[in-house]
PDB file of C-alpha atoms in Angstrom:
ATOM      1  CA  UNK A   1     -15.883  -9.674  18.469  1.00  0.00           C
ATOM      2  CA  UNK A   2     -12.536  -8.425  17.164  1.00  0.00           C
ATOM      3  CA  UNK A   3     -11.145  -5.499  19.103  1.00  0.00           C
ATOM      4  CA  UNK A   4      -9.101  -2.615  17.787  1.00  0.00           C
ATOM      5  CA  UNK A   5      -5.566  -3.785  18.505  1.00  0.00           C
ATOM      6  CA  UNK A   6      -2.346  -1.837  18.462  1.00  0.00           C
ATOM      7  CA  UNK A   7       0.858  -2.619  20.310  1.00  0.00           C
ATOM      8  CA  UNK A   8       1.654   1.079  20.353  1.00  0.00           C
ATOM      9  CA  UNK A   9       0.305   3.701  22.684  1.00  0.00           C
ATOM     10  CA  UNK A  10      -0.607   6.327  20.111  1.00  0.00           C
ATOM     11  CA  UNK A  11      -2.212   8.762  22.518  1.00  0.00           C
ATOM     12  CA  UNK A  12      -0.643  12.204  22.509  1.00  0.00           C
ATOM     13  CA  UNK A  13       1.407  13.282  25.502  1.00  0.00           C
ATOM     14  CA  UNK A  14       3.025  16.559  26.544  1.00  0.00           C
ATOM     15  CA  UNK A  15       6.457  15.347  25.366  1.00  0.00           C
ATOM     16  CA  UNK A  16       5.135  15.018  21.816  1.00  0.00           C
ATOM     17  CA  UNK A  17       4.979  18.810  21.582  1.00  0.00           C
ATOM     18  CA  UNK A  18       8.679  19.305  22.311  1.00  0.00           C
ATOM     19  CA  UNK A  19      10.720  21.236  19.707  1.00  0.00           C
ATOM     20  CA  UNK A  20      12.171  18.054  18.159  1.00  0.00           C
ATOM     21  CA  UNK A  21       8.677  17.210  16.882  1.00  0.00           C
ATOM     22  CA  UNK A  22       7.785  20.660  15.582  1.00  0.00           C
ATOM     23  CA  UNK A  23       8.900  19.734  12.052  1.00  0.00           C
ATOM     24  CA  UNK A  24       6.502  16.774  12.066  1.00  0.00           C
ATOM     25  CA  UNK A  25       3.634  18.933  13.294  1.00  0.00           C
ATOM     26  CA  UNK A  26       4.412  21.492  10.586  1.00  0.00           C
ATOM     27  CA  UNK A  27       4.236  18.740   7.962  1.00  0.00           C
ATOM     28  CA  UNK A  28       0.842  17.610   9.277  1.00  0.00           C
ATOM     29  CA  UNK A  29      -0.366  21.215   9.224  1.00  0.00           C
ATOM     30  CA  UNK A  30       0.679  21.468   5.574  1.00  0.00           C
ATOM     31  CA  UNK A  31      -1.201  18.250   4.805  1.00  0.00           C
ATOM     32  CA  UNK A  32      -4.272  19.726   6.477  1.00  0.00           C
ATOM     33  CA  UNK A  33      -4.037  22.881   4.322  1.00  0.00           C
ATOM     34  CA  UNK A  34      -3.425  20.849   1.164  1.00  0.00           C
ATOM     35  CA  UNK A  35      -6.484  18.724   1.883  1.00  0.00           C
ATOM     36  CA  UNK A  36      -8.661  21.779   1.169  1.00  0.00           C
ATOM     37  CA  UNK A  37      -6.855  22.932  -1.986  1.00  0.00           C
ATOM     38  CA  UNK A  38      -8.638  21.963  -5.239  1.00  0.00           C
ATOM     39  CA  UNK A  39      -7.119  18.858  -6.834  1.00  0.00           C
ATOM     40  CA  UNK A  40      -6.404  20.571 -10.165  1.00  0.00           C
ATOM     41  CA  UNK A  41      -4.191  23.237  -8.573  1.00  0.00           C
ATOM     42  CA  UNK A  42      -2.567  20.778  -6.194  1.00  0.00           C
ATOM     43  CA  UNK A  43      -1.760  18.294  -8.964  1.00  0.00           C
ATOM     44  CA  UNK A  44      -0.080  20.889 -11.179  1.00  0.00           C
ATOM     45  CA  UNK A  45       2.129  22.050  -8.333  1.00  0.00           C
ATOM     46  CA  UNK A  46       2.973  18.459  -7.360  1.00  0.00           C
ATOM     47  CA  UNK A  47       3.976  17.557 -10.930  1.00  0.00           C
ATOM     48  CA  UNK A  48       6.119  20.694 -11.210  1.00  0.00           C
ATOM     49  CA  UNK A  49       7.791  19.973  -7.871  1.00  0.00           C
ATOM     50  CA  UNK A  50       8.469  16.320  -8.782  1.00  0.00           C
ATOM     51  CA  UNK A  51      10.084  17.316 -12.078  1.00  0.00           C
ATOM     52  CA  UNK A  52      12.324  19.808 -10.274  1.00  0.00           C
ATOM     53  CA  UNK A  53      13.371  17.270  -7.630  1.00  0.00           C
ATOM     54  CA  UNK A  54      13.772  14.257  -9.928  1.00  0.00           C
ATOM     55  CA  UNK A  55      17.526  14.740 -10.339  1.00  0.00           C
ATOM     56  CA  UNK A  56      18.190  15.743  -6.728  1.00  0.00           C
ATOM     57  CA  UNK A  57      21.078  13.970  -4.990  1.00  0.00           C
ATOM     58  CA  UNK A  58      18.942  12.676  -2.108  1.00  0.00           C
ATOM     59  CA  UNK A  59      16.790  10.700  -4.589  1.00  0.00           C
ATOM     60  CA  UNK A  60      19.665   9.036  -6.440  1.00  0.00           C
ATOM     61  CA  UNK A  61      19.716   5.959  -4.207  1.00  0.00           C
ATOM     62  CA  UNK A  62      16.005   5.332  -4.660  1.00  0.00           C
ATOM     63  CA  UNK A  63      16.226   5.861  -8.409  1.00  0.00           C
ATOM     64  CA  UNK A  64      19.110   3.400  -8.598  1.00  0.00           C
ATOM     65  CA  UNK A  65      17.036   0.765  -6.773  1.00  0.00           C
ATOM     66  CA  UNK A  66      14.104   1.398  -9.102  1.00  0.00           C
ATOM     67  CA  UNK A  67      16.242   1.078 -12.237  1.00  0.00           C
ATOM     68  CA  UNK A  68      17.641  -2.246 -10.944  1.00  0.00           C
ATOM     69  CA  UNK A  69      14.110  -3.525 -10.300  1.00  0.00           C
ATOM     70  CA  UNK A  70      12.857  -2.397 -13.694  1.00  0.00           C
ATOM     71  CA  UNK A  71      15.863  -3.984 -15.385  1.00  0.00           C
ATOM     72  CA  UNK A  72      15.088  -7.337 -13.752  1.00  0.00           C
ATOM     73  CA  UNK A  73      11.366  -7.222 -14.504  1.00  0.00           C
ATOM     74  CA  UNK A  74      11.540  -5.650 -17.971  1.00  0.00           C
ATOM     75  CA  UNK A  75      14.932  -6.440 -19.558  1.00  0.00           C
ATOM     76  CA  UNK A  76      13.582  -5.126 -22.850  1.00  0.00           C
ATOM     77  CA  UNK A  77      13.238  -1.579 -21.460  1.00  0.00           C
ATOM     78  CA  UNK A  78      15.819   0.956 -22.579  1.00  0.00           C
ATOM     79  CA  UNK A  79      17.333   3.430 -20.123  1.00  0.00           C
ATOM     80  CA  UNK A  80      15.136   6.129 -21.655  1.00  0.00           C
ATOM     81  CA  UNK A  81      12.010   4.031 -21.099  1.00  0.00           C
ATOM     82  CA  UNK A  82      12.963   3.394 -17.472  1.00  0.00           C
ATOM     83  CA  UNK A  83      13.635   7.088 -17.005  1.00  0.00           C
ATOM     84  CA  UNK A  84      10.267   8.072 -18.502  1.00  0.00           C
ATOM     85  CA  UNK A  85       8.413   5.605 -16.273  1.00  0.00           C
ATOM     86  CA  UNK A  86      10.204   6.838 -13.151  1.00  0.00           C
ATOM     87  CA  UNK A  87       9.566  10.490 -13.953  1.00  0.00           C
ATOM     88  CA  UNK A  88       5.869   9.663 -14.087  1.00  0.00           C
ATOM     89  CA  UNK A  89       6.288   7.608 -10.922  1.00  0.00           C
ATOM     90  CA  UNK A  90       7.732  10.568  -9.014  1.00  0.00           C
ATOM     91  CA  UNK A  91       4.912  12.836 -10.204  1.00  0.00           C
ATOM     92  CA  UNK A  92       2.401  10.326  -8.883  1.00  0.00           C
ATOM     93  CA  UNK A  93       4.200  10.164  -5.536  1.00  0.00           C
ATOM     94  CA  UNK A  94       4.026  13.931  -5.192  1.00  0.00           C
ATOM     95  CA  UNK A  95       0.368  14.146  -6.220  1.00  0.00           C
ATOM     96  CA  UNK A  96      -0.701  11.415  -3.812  1.00  0.00           C
ATOM     97  CA  UNK A  97       1.486  12.749  -0.982  1.00  0.00           C
ATOM     98  CA  UNK A  98      -0.088  16.205  -1.199  1.00  0.00           C
ATOM     99  CA  UNK A  99      -3.538  14.580  -1.113  1.00  0.00           C
ATOM    100  CA  UNK A 100      -2.825  12.343   1.877  1.00  0.00           C
ATOM    101  CA  UNK A 101      -4.287  14.779   4.373  1.00  0.00           C
ATOM    102  CA  UNK A 102      -7.697  14.262   2.801  1.00  0.00           C
ATOM    103  CA  UNK A 103      -7.875  10.761   4.312  1.00  0.00           C
ATOM    104  CA  UNK A 104      -7.328  12.187   7.798  1.00  0.00           C
ATOM    105  CA  UNK A 105      -9.237  15.463   7.645  1.00  0.00           C
ATOM    106  CA  UNK A 106     -12.010  15.358   5.035  1.00  0.00           C
ATOM    107  CA  UNK A 107     -15.479  13.918   5.418  1.00  0.00           C
ATOM    108  CA  UNK A 108     -16.639  10.470   4.422  1.00  0.00           C
ATOM    109  CA  UNK A 109     -18.839  11.931   1.675  1.00  0.00           C
ATOM    110  CA  UNK A 110     -15.923  13.959   0.270  1.00  0.00           C
ATOM    111  CA  UNK A 111     -13.667  10.908   0.196  1.00  0.00           C
ATOM    112  CA  UNK A 112     -16.262   8.765  -1.523  1.00  0.00           C
ATOM    113  CA  UNK A 113     -16.522  11.372  -4.281  1.00  0.00           C
ATOM    114  CA  UNK A 114     -12.726  11.315  -4.728  1.00  0.00           C
ATOM    115  CA  UNK A 115     -12.776   7.584  -5.470  1.00  0.00           C
ATOM    116  CA  UNK A 116     -13.576   5.876  -8.746  1.00  0.00           C
ATOM    117  CA  UNK A 117     -14.299   2.379  -7.426  1.00  0.00           C
ATOM    118  CA  UNK A 118     -14.096  -0.094 -10.300  1.00  0.00           C
ATOM    119  CA  UNK A 119     -15.211  -3.659  -9.621  1.00  0.00           C
ATOM    120  CA  UNK A 120     -17.025  -2.911  -6.374  1.00  0.00           C
ATOM    121  CA  UNK A 121     -19.623  -5.451  -7.464  1.00  0.00           C
ATOM    122  CA  UNK A 122     -17.091  -8.195  -6.653  1.00  0.00           C
ATOM    123  CA  UNK A 123     -17.037  -6.926  -3.062  1.00  0.00           C
ATOM    124  CA  UNK A 124     -20.818  -6.740  -2.863  1.00  0.00           C
ATOM    125  CA  UNK A 125     -21.159 -10.258  -4.249  1.00  0.00           C
ATOM    126  CA  UNK A 126     -18.773 -11.624  -1.622  1.00  0.00           C
ATOM    127  CA  UNK A 127     -20.628  -9.791   1.147  1.00  0.00           C
ATOM    128  CA  UNK A 128     -23.970 -11.089  -0.133  1.00  0.00           C
ATOM    129  CA  UNK A 129     -22.523 -14.610   0.060  1.00  0.00           C
ATOM    130  CA  UNK A 130     -21.279 -13.825   3.608  1.00  0.00           C
ATOM    131  CA  UNK A 131     -17.676 -14.348   2.540  1.00  0.00           C
ATOM    132  CA  UNK A 132     -14.724 -12.568   4.063  1.00  0.00           C
ATOM    133  CA  UNK A 133     -12.385 -10.910   1.557  1.00  0.00           C
ATOM    134  CA  UNK A 134      -8.617 -10.763   1.336  1.00  0.00           C
ATOM    135  CA  UNK A 135      -7.896  -7.631  -0.664  1.00  0.00           C
ATOM    136  CA  UNK A 136      -4.643  -8.578  -2.406  1.00  0.00           C
ATOM    137  CA  UNK A 137      -3.044  -5.136  -2.724  1.00  0.00           C
ATOM    138  CA  UNK A 138       0.558  -4.733  -3.944  1.00  0.00           C
ATOM    139  CA  UNK A 139       2.584  -1.728  -2.814  1.00  0.00           C
ATOM    140  CA  UNK A 140       1.356   1.243  -4.808  1.00  0.00           C
ATOM    141  CA  UNK A 141       1.363   4.826  -3.623  1.00  0.00           C
ATOM    142  CA  UNK A 142      -2.389   5.048  -3.145  1.00  0.00           C
ATOM    143  CA  UNK A 143      -2.813   2.044  -0.834  1.00  0.00           C
ATOM    144  CA  UNK A 144      -4.221   4.125   2.023  1.00  0.00           C
ATOM    145  CA  UNK A 145      -6.828   5.700  -0.235  1.00  0.00           C
ATOM    146  CA  UNK A 146      -8.136   2.258  -1.141  1.00  0.00           C
ATOM    147  CA  UNK A 147      -8.239   1.012   2.436  1.00  0.00           C
ATOM    148  CA  UNK A 148      -9.709   4.131   4.012  1.00  0.00           C
ATOM    149  CA  UNK A 149     -11.573   6.093   1.331  1.00  0.00           C
ATOM    150  CA  UNK A 150     -12.839   3.241  -0.844  1.00  0.00           C
ATOM    151  CA  UNK A 151     -13.396   0.289   1.490  1.00  0.00           C
ATOM    152  CA  UNK A 152     -13.822   1.561   5.071  1.00  0.00           C
ATOM    153  CA  UNK A 153     -15.669   4.755   4.101  1.00  0.00           C
ATOM    154  CA  UNK A 154     -18.261   2.627   2.296  1.00  0.00           C
ATOM    155  CA  UNK A 155     -18.947   0.679   5.468  1.00  0.00           C
ATOM    156  CA  UNK A 156     -17.029  -2.502   4.670  1.00  0.00           C
ATOM    157  CA  UNK A 157     -15.338  -3.814   7.852  1.00  0.00           C
ATOM    158  CA  UNK A 158     -11.587  -3.906   7.299  1.00  0.00           C
ATOM    159  CA  UNK A 159      -8.523  -5.218   9.095  1.00  0.00           C
ATOM    160  CA  UNK A 160      -4.912  -4.539   8.247  1.00  0.00           C
ATOM    161  CA  UNK A 161      -1.338  -4.598   9.544  1.00  0.00           C
ATOM    162  CA  UNK A 162       1.007  -1.737  10.311  1.00  0.00           C
ATOM    163  CA  UNK A 163       4.599  -1.038  11.289  1.00  0.00           C
ATOM    164  CA  UNK A 164       5.670   1.806  13.529  1.00  0.00           C
ATOM    165  CA  UNK A 165       7.492   4.781  12.005  1.00  0.00           C
ATOM    166  CA  UNK A 166       9.867   5.366  14.930  1.00  0.00           C
ATOM    167  CA  UNK A 167       8.127   8.705  15.278  1.00  0.00           C
ATOM    168  CA  UNK A 168       5.235   8.823  17.771  1.00  0.00           C
ATOM    169  CA  UNK A 169       3.534  11.658  15.901  1.00  0.00           C
ATOM    170  CA  UNK A 170       3.427   9.686  12.660  1.00  0.00           C
ATOM    171  CA  UNK A 171       2.327   6.569  14.584  1.00  0.00           C
ATOM    172  CA  UNK A 172      -0.558   8.574  16.028  1.00  0.00           C
ATOM    173  CA  UNK A 173      -1.440  10.194  12.702  1.00  0.00           C
ATOM    174  CA  UNK A 174      -1.307   7.087  10.510  1.00  0.00           C
ATOM    175  CA  UNK A 175      -3.001   4.627  12.867  1.00  0.00           C
ATOM    176  CA  UNK A 176      -5.774   7.128  13.532  1.00  0.00           C
ATOM    177  CA  UNK A 177      -6.554   7.922   9.909  1.00  0.00           C
ATOM    178  CA  UNK A 178      -6.333   4.257   8.903  1.00  0.00           C
ATOM    179  CA  UNK A 179      -8.939   3.358  11.508  1.00  0.00           C
ATOM    180  CA  UNK A 180     -11.109   6.477  11.533  1.00  0.00           C
ATOM    181  CA  UNK A 181     -13.995   4.599   9.882  1.00  0.00           C
ATOM    182  CA  UNK A 182     -13.236   0.925  10.543  1.00  0.00           C
ATOM    183  CA  UNK A 183     -12.831   1.301  14.307  1.00  0.00           C
ATOM    184  CA  UNK A 184     -16.446   2.451  14.473  1.00  0.00           C
ATOM    185  CA  UNK A 185     -17.356  -1.020  13.245  1.00  0.00           C
ATOM    186  CA  UNK A 186     -16.985  -3.744  15.885  1.00  0.00           C
ATOM    187  CA  UNK A 187     -15.274  -5.964  13.303  1.00  0.00           C
ATOM    188  CA  UNK A 188     -12.533  -3.545  12.264  1.00  0.00           C
ATOM    189  CA  UNK A 189      -9.016  -3.955  13.587  1.00  0.00           C
ATOM    190  CA  UNK A 190      -5.437  -2.835  13.062  1.00  0.00           C
ATOM    191  CA  UNK A 191      -2.482  -4.749  14.403  1.00  0.00           C
ATOM    192  CA  UNK A 192       1.282  -4.804  14.232  1.00  0.00           C
ATOM    193  CA  UNK A 193       3.073  -7.108  11.792  1.00  0.00           C
ATOM    194  CA  UNK A 194       4.999  -8.732  14.622  1.00  0.00           C
ATOM    195  CA  UNK A 195       1.749 -10.273  15.875  1.00  0.00           C
ATOM    196  CA  UNK A 196       1.744 -12.706  12.946  1.00  0.00           C
ATOM    197  CA  UNK A 197      -1.236 -14.146  11.099  1.00  0.00           C
ATOM    198  CA  UNK A 198      -3.441 -15.287  13.981  1.00  0.00           C
ATOM    199  CA  UNK A 199      -5.218 -11.921  14.480  1.00  0.00           C
ATOM    200  CA  UNK A 200      -5.765 -11.690  10.714  1.00  0.00           C
ATOM    201  CA  UNK A 201      -7.330 -15.158  10.550  1.00  0.00           C
ATOM    202  CA  UNK A 202      -9.572 -14.380  13.526  1.00  0.00           C
ATOM    203  CA  UNK A 203     -10.673 -11.137  11.867  1.00  0.00           C
ATOM    204  CA  UNK A 204     -11.483 -12.944   8.631  1.00  0.00           C
ATOM    205  CA  UNK A 205     -13.561 -15.511  10.503  1.00  0.00           C
ATOM    206  CA  UNK A 206     -15.415 -12.585  12.101  1.00  0.00           C
ATOM    207  CA  UNK A 207     -16.105 -11.403   8.513  1.00  0.00           C
ATOM    208  CA  UNK A 208     -13.768  -8.413   8.755  1.00  0.00           C
ATOM    209  CA  UNK A 209     -12.058  -8.174   5.385  1.00  0.00           C
ATOM    210  CA  UNK A 210      -8.263  -8.094   5.343  1.00  0.00           C
ATOM    211  CA  UNK A 211      -6.127  -5.617   3.382  1.00  0.00           C
ATOM    212  CA  UNK A 212      -3.016  -7.624   2.530  1.00  0.00           C
ATOM    213  CA  UNK A 213       0.187  -6.204   0.992  1.00  0.00           C
ATOM    214  CA  UNK A 214       1.919  -9.370  -0.237  1.00  0.00           C
ATOM    215  CA  UNK A 215       4.984  -8.235  -2.171  1.00  0.00           C
ATOM    216  CA  UNK A 216       7.676  -7.449   0.407  1.00  0.00           C
ATOM    217  CA  UNK A 217      10.843  -9.556   0.549  1.00  0.00           C
ATOM    218  CA  UNK A 218      10.912 -11.365   3.919  1.00  0.00           C
ATOM    219  CA  UNK A 219      14.061 -13.403   3.299  1.00  0.00           C
ATOM    220  CA  UNK A 220      15.010 -16.859   2.103  1.00  0.00           C
ATOM    221  CA  UNK A 221      13.916 -18.810   5.187  1.00  0.00           C
ATOM    222  CA  UNK A 222      10.334 -17.563   5.040  1.00  0.00           C
ATOM    223  CA  UNK A 223       9.806 -17.542   1.291  1.00  0.00           C
ATOM    224  CA  UNK A 224       9.355 -19.502  -1.900  1.00  0.00           C
ATOM    225  CA  UNK A 225      10.734 -18.275  -5.213  1.00  0.00           C
ATOM    226  CA  UNK A 226       8.041 -17.461  -7.726  1.00  0.00           C
ATOM    227  CA  UNK A 227       7.988 -15.820 -11.143  1.00  0.00           C
ATOM    228  CA  UNK A 228       7.474 -12.071 -11.151  1.00  0.00           C
ATOM    229  CA  UNK A 229       7.578 -10.574 -14.636  1.00  0.00           C
ATOM    230  CA  UNK A 230      10.953 -11.633 -16.123  1.00  0.00           C
ATOM    231  CA  UNK A 231      12.612 -12.574 -12.834  1.00  0.00           C
ATOM    232  CA  UNK A 232      12.135 -14.674  -9.685  1.00  0.00           C
ATOM    233  CA  UNK A 233      10.959 -13.150  -6.432  1.00  0.00           C
ATOM    234  CA  UNK A 234      11.208 -14.393  -2.854  1.00  0.00           C
ATOM    235  CA  UNK A 235       7.550 -14.440  -1.803  1.00  0.00           C
ATOM    236  CA  UNK A 236       5.761 -15.377   1.417  1.00  0.00           C
ATOM    237  CA  UNK A 237       3.733 -18.540   0.618  1.00  0.00           C
ATOM    238  CA  UNK A 238       0.817 -17.739   2.935  1.00  0.00           C
ATOM    239  CA  UNK A 239      -2.029 -16.662   0.668  1.00  0.00           C
ATOM    240  CA  UNK A 240      -3.514 -20.150   0.420  1.00  0.00           C
ATOM    241  CA  UNK A 241      -3.314 -20.663   4.172  1.00  0.00           C
ATOM    242  CA  UNK A 242      -4.947 -17.286   4.831  1.00  0.00           C
ATOM    243  CA  UNK A 243      -7.769 -18.007   2.404  1.00  0.00           C
ATOM    244  CA  UNK A 244      -8.369 -21.494   3.799  1.00  0.00           C
ATOM    245  CA  UNK A 245      -8.156 -20.741   7.515  1.00  0.00           C
ATOM    246  CA  UNK A 246      -9.948 -17.404   7.149  1.00  0.00           C
ATOM    247  CA  UNK A 247     -12.597 -18.925   4.866  1.00  0.00           C
ATOM    248  CA  UNK A 248     -12.033 -15.985   2.561  1.00  0.00           C
ATOM    249  CA  UNK A 249     -12.114 -15.103  -1.102  1.00  0.00           C
ATOM    250  CA  UNK A 250      -9.058 -13.344  -2.610  1.00  0.00           C
ATOM    251  CA  UNK A 251      -9.734 -10.170  -4.621  1.00  0.00           C
ATOM    252  CA  UNK A 252      -6.722  -8.511  -6.330  1.00  0.00           C
ATOM    253  CA  UNK A 253      -6.896  -4.733  -5.849  1.00  0.00           C
ATOM    254  CA  UNK A 254      -4.866  -1.826  -7.207  1.00  0.00           C
ATOM    255  CA  UNK A 255      -4.948   1.910  -6.619  1.00  0.00           C
ATOM    256  CA  UNK A 256      -3.629   4.664  -8.869  1.00  0.00           C
ATOM    257  CA  UNK A 257      -4.047   8.414  -8.999  1.00  0.00           C
ATOM    258  CA  UNK A 258      -5.670   9.721 -12.175  1.00  0.00           C
ATOM    259  CA  UNK A 259      -4.457  13.290 -12.666  1.00  0.00           C
ATOM    260  CA  UNK A 260      -6.741  13.718 -15.698  1.00  0.00           C
ATOM    261  CA  UNK A 261      -9.929  13.143 -13.707  1.00  0.00           C
ATOM    262  CA  UNK A 262      -8.577  14.286 -10.343  1.00  0.00           C
ATOM    263  CA  UNK A 263      -9.779  11.036  -8.792  1.00  0.00           C
ATOM    264  CA  UNK A 264      -8.204   7.962  -7.258  1.00  0.00           C
ATOM    265  CA  UNK A 265      -8.936   4.811  -9.245  1.00  0.00           C
ATOM    266  CA  UNK A 266      -9.424   1.775  -6.997  1.00  0.00           C
ATOM    267  CA  UNK A 267      -9.706  -1.284  -9.203  1.00  0.00           C
ATOM    268  CA  UNK A 268     -10.879  -4.669  -7.945  1.00  0.00           C
ATOM    269  CA  UNK A 269     -10.317  -7.627 -10.259  1.00  0.00           C
ATOM    270  CA  UNK A 270     -12.314 -10.853 -10.285  1.00  0.00           C
ATOM    271  CA  UNK A 271     -11.780 -13.141  -7.256  1.00  0.00           C
ATOM    272  CA  UNK A 272      -9.029 -15.751  -7.486  1.00  0.00           C
ATOM    273  CA  UNK A 273     -11.318 -18.724  -7.017  1.00  0.00           C
ATOM    274  CA  UNK A 274      -8.480 -21.224  -7.572  1.00  0.00           C
ATOM    275  CA  UNK A 275      -6.891 -20.144  -4.265  1.00  0.00           C
ATOM    276  CA  UNK A 276      -6.486 -22.105  -2.059  1.00  0.00           C
ATOM    277  CA  UNK A 277      -5.368 -24.963  -4.289  1.00  0.00           C
ATOM    278  CA  UNK A 278      -3.770 -27.029  -1.532  1.00  0.00           C
ATOM    279  CA  UNK A 279      -0.320 -26.431  -3.024  1.00  0.00           C
ATOM    280  CA  UNK A 280       1.770 -23.565  -1.594  1.00  0.00           C
ATOM    281  CA  UNK A 281       3.901 -23.107  -4.705  1.00  0.00           C
ATOM    282  CA  UNK A 282       0.889 -23.082  -6.984  1.00  0.00           C
ATOM    283  CA  UNK A 283      -0.951 -20.575  -4.785  1.00  0.00           C
ATOM    284  CA  UNK A 284       2.143 -18.348  -4.628  1.00  0.00           C
ATOM    285  CA  UNK A 285       2.556 -18.467  -8.407  1.00  0.00           C
ATOM    286  CA  UNK A 286      -1.126 -17.638  -8.924  1.00  0.00           C
ATOM    287  CA  UNK A 287      -0.829 -14.731  -6.504  1.00  0.00           C
ATOM    288  CA  UNK A 288       2.218 -13.229  -8.217  1.00  0.00           C
ATOM    289  CA  UNK A 289       0.552 -13.575 -11.624  1.00  0.00           C
ATOM    290  CA  UNK A 290      -2.434 -11.678 -10.216  1.00  0.00           C
ATOM    291  CA  UNK A 291      -0.137  -9.003  -8.787  1.00  0.00           C
ATOM    292  CA  UNK A 292       1.456  -8.524 -12.208  1.00  0.00           C
ATOM    293  CA  UNK A 293      -1.984  -8.134 -13.759  1.00  0.00           C
ATOM    294  CA  UNK A 294      -3.068  -5.385 -11.377  1.00  0.00           C
ATOM    295  CA  UNK A 295       0.277  -3.550 -11.594  1.00  0.00           C
ATOM    296  CA  UNK A 296      -0.222  -3.485 -15.359  1.00  0.00           C
ATOM    297  CA  UNK A 297      -3.183  -1.172 -14.708  1.00  0.00           C
ATOM    298  CA  UNK A 298      -0.571   1.535 -14.145  1.00  0.00           C
ATOM    299  CA  UNK A 299       3.066   0.444 -13.850  1.00  0.00           C
ATOM    300  CA  UNK A 300       4.187   3.982 -13.071  1.00  0.00           C
ATOM    301  CA  UNK A 301       2.424   4.004  -9.692  1.00  0.00           C
ATOM    302  CA  UNK A 302       3.960   0.845  -8.270  1.00  0.00           C
ATOM    303  CA  UNK A 303       6.661   1.270  -5.578  1.00  0.00           C
ATOM    304  CA  UNK A 304       9.643   0.325  -7.745  1.00  0.00           C
ATOM    305  CA  UNK A 305      11.898   2.128  -5.264  1.00  0.00           C
ATOM    306  CA  UNK A 306      11.482  -0.677  -2.693  1.00  0.00           C
ATOM    307  CA  UNK A 307      14.157  -3.357  -2.413  1.00  0.00           C
ATOM    308  CA  UNK A 308      11.831  -5.939  -3.891  1.00  0.00           C
ATOM    309  CA  UNK A 309      14.523  -8.477  -4.789  1.00  0.00           C
ATOM    310  CA  UNK A 310      16.961  -8.444  -1.856  1.00  0.00           C
ATOM    311  CA  UNK A 311      16.827 -12.240  -1.713  1.00  0.00           C
ATOM    312  CA  UNK A 312      18.013 -13.818  -4.942  1.00  0.00           C
ATOM    313  CA  UNK A 313      17.913 -17.471  -6.050  1.00  0.00           C
ATOM    314  CA  UNK A 314      21.724 -17.285  -6.136  1.00  0.00           C
ATOM    315  CA  UNK A 315      22.772 -17.287  -2.479  1.00  0.00           C
ATOM    316  CA  UNK A 316      25.071 -14.438  -1.499  1.00  0.00           C
ATOM    317  CA  UNK A 317      24.170 -12.236  -4.486  1.00  0.00           C
ATOM    318  CA  UNK A 318      23.511  -8.645  -3.373  1.00  0.00           C
ATOM    319  CA  UNK A 319      22.080  -6.711  -6.279  1.00  0.00           C
ATOM    320  CA  UNK A 320      21.557  -3.441  -4.376  1.00  0.00           C
ATOM    321  CA  UNK A 321      25.101  -3.252  -3.068  1.00  0.00           C
ATOM    322  CA  UNK A 322      26.744   0.099  -3.800  1.00  0.00           C
TER     323      UNK A 322
END
């Protein structure tokens, strides 16, 4: 049996209520209030706020990173097209951020109604075949909604990784809402990234599905270069190993907020049955092609503001340098 596993003591202590944490508690209180505001009203305010803040000085660095990433991936985009995509991106960030409290504070039935789960039959088919699933989920702003509200809230056992936030209140908040349903299942687990792949593989063998975010840049020594849109990306070549050792099927998954319907679209694509192929480069290339396909569901909700391409094929090249 896989146990709930966290390297961090996320229990609340008296020191966590000192004045230096009052701002964090105020933010969580606002998220609680927002979780009970109707989506239509909340979304309009979020879009208005994002438009007002789009040109703020404190966002310039993130916008610059995003424009560099978009330029590498889509060299055909004009500056106006990049700007339009990022304006929509910032609106999505605001709308999802103001809805985040729902994952922590609203009921399972409420959350299930907030989700439009497309392709759930792929999950049910894997479960019927007693297969563990690797949910291949690139960094989009709604990742927690997919893991908590779509997968765990429907009773599917789920494991995932986390990093600490260097803020014990956020550590407590995030680890608790991410496990509020899965920790009730004896197969659910959450563990720190520094623990490596062994806990993940054990969870998969226990038939706890794994929510895997595969698109961070972990440096030259740990990566292979693989095509990603019009550029090359340093990518961890572990998907084939995870699938083989965990005896799991890989299902590409993407989440985006649909302001028109007021729901979160969680979209599962068909399993990547050619992984594992026995060839790390081939598996990595297949994975990145699948990531592109799911991002194309809604490019504006991908985290383009991350430093996705810190490691370049040309050694010593620093594209994000000021």
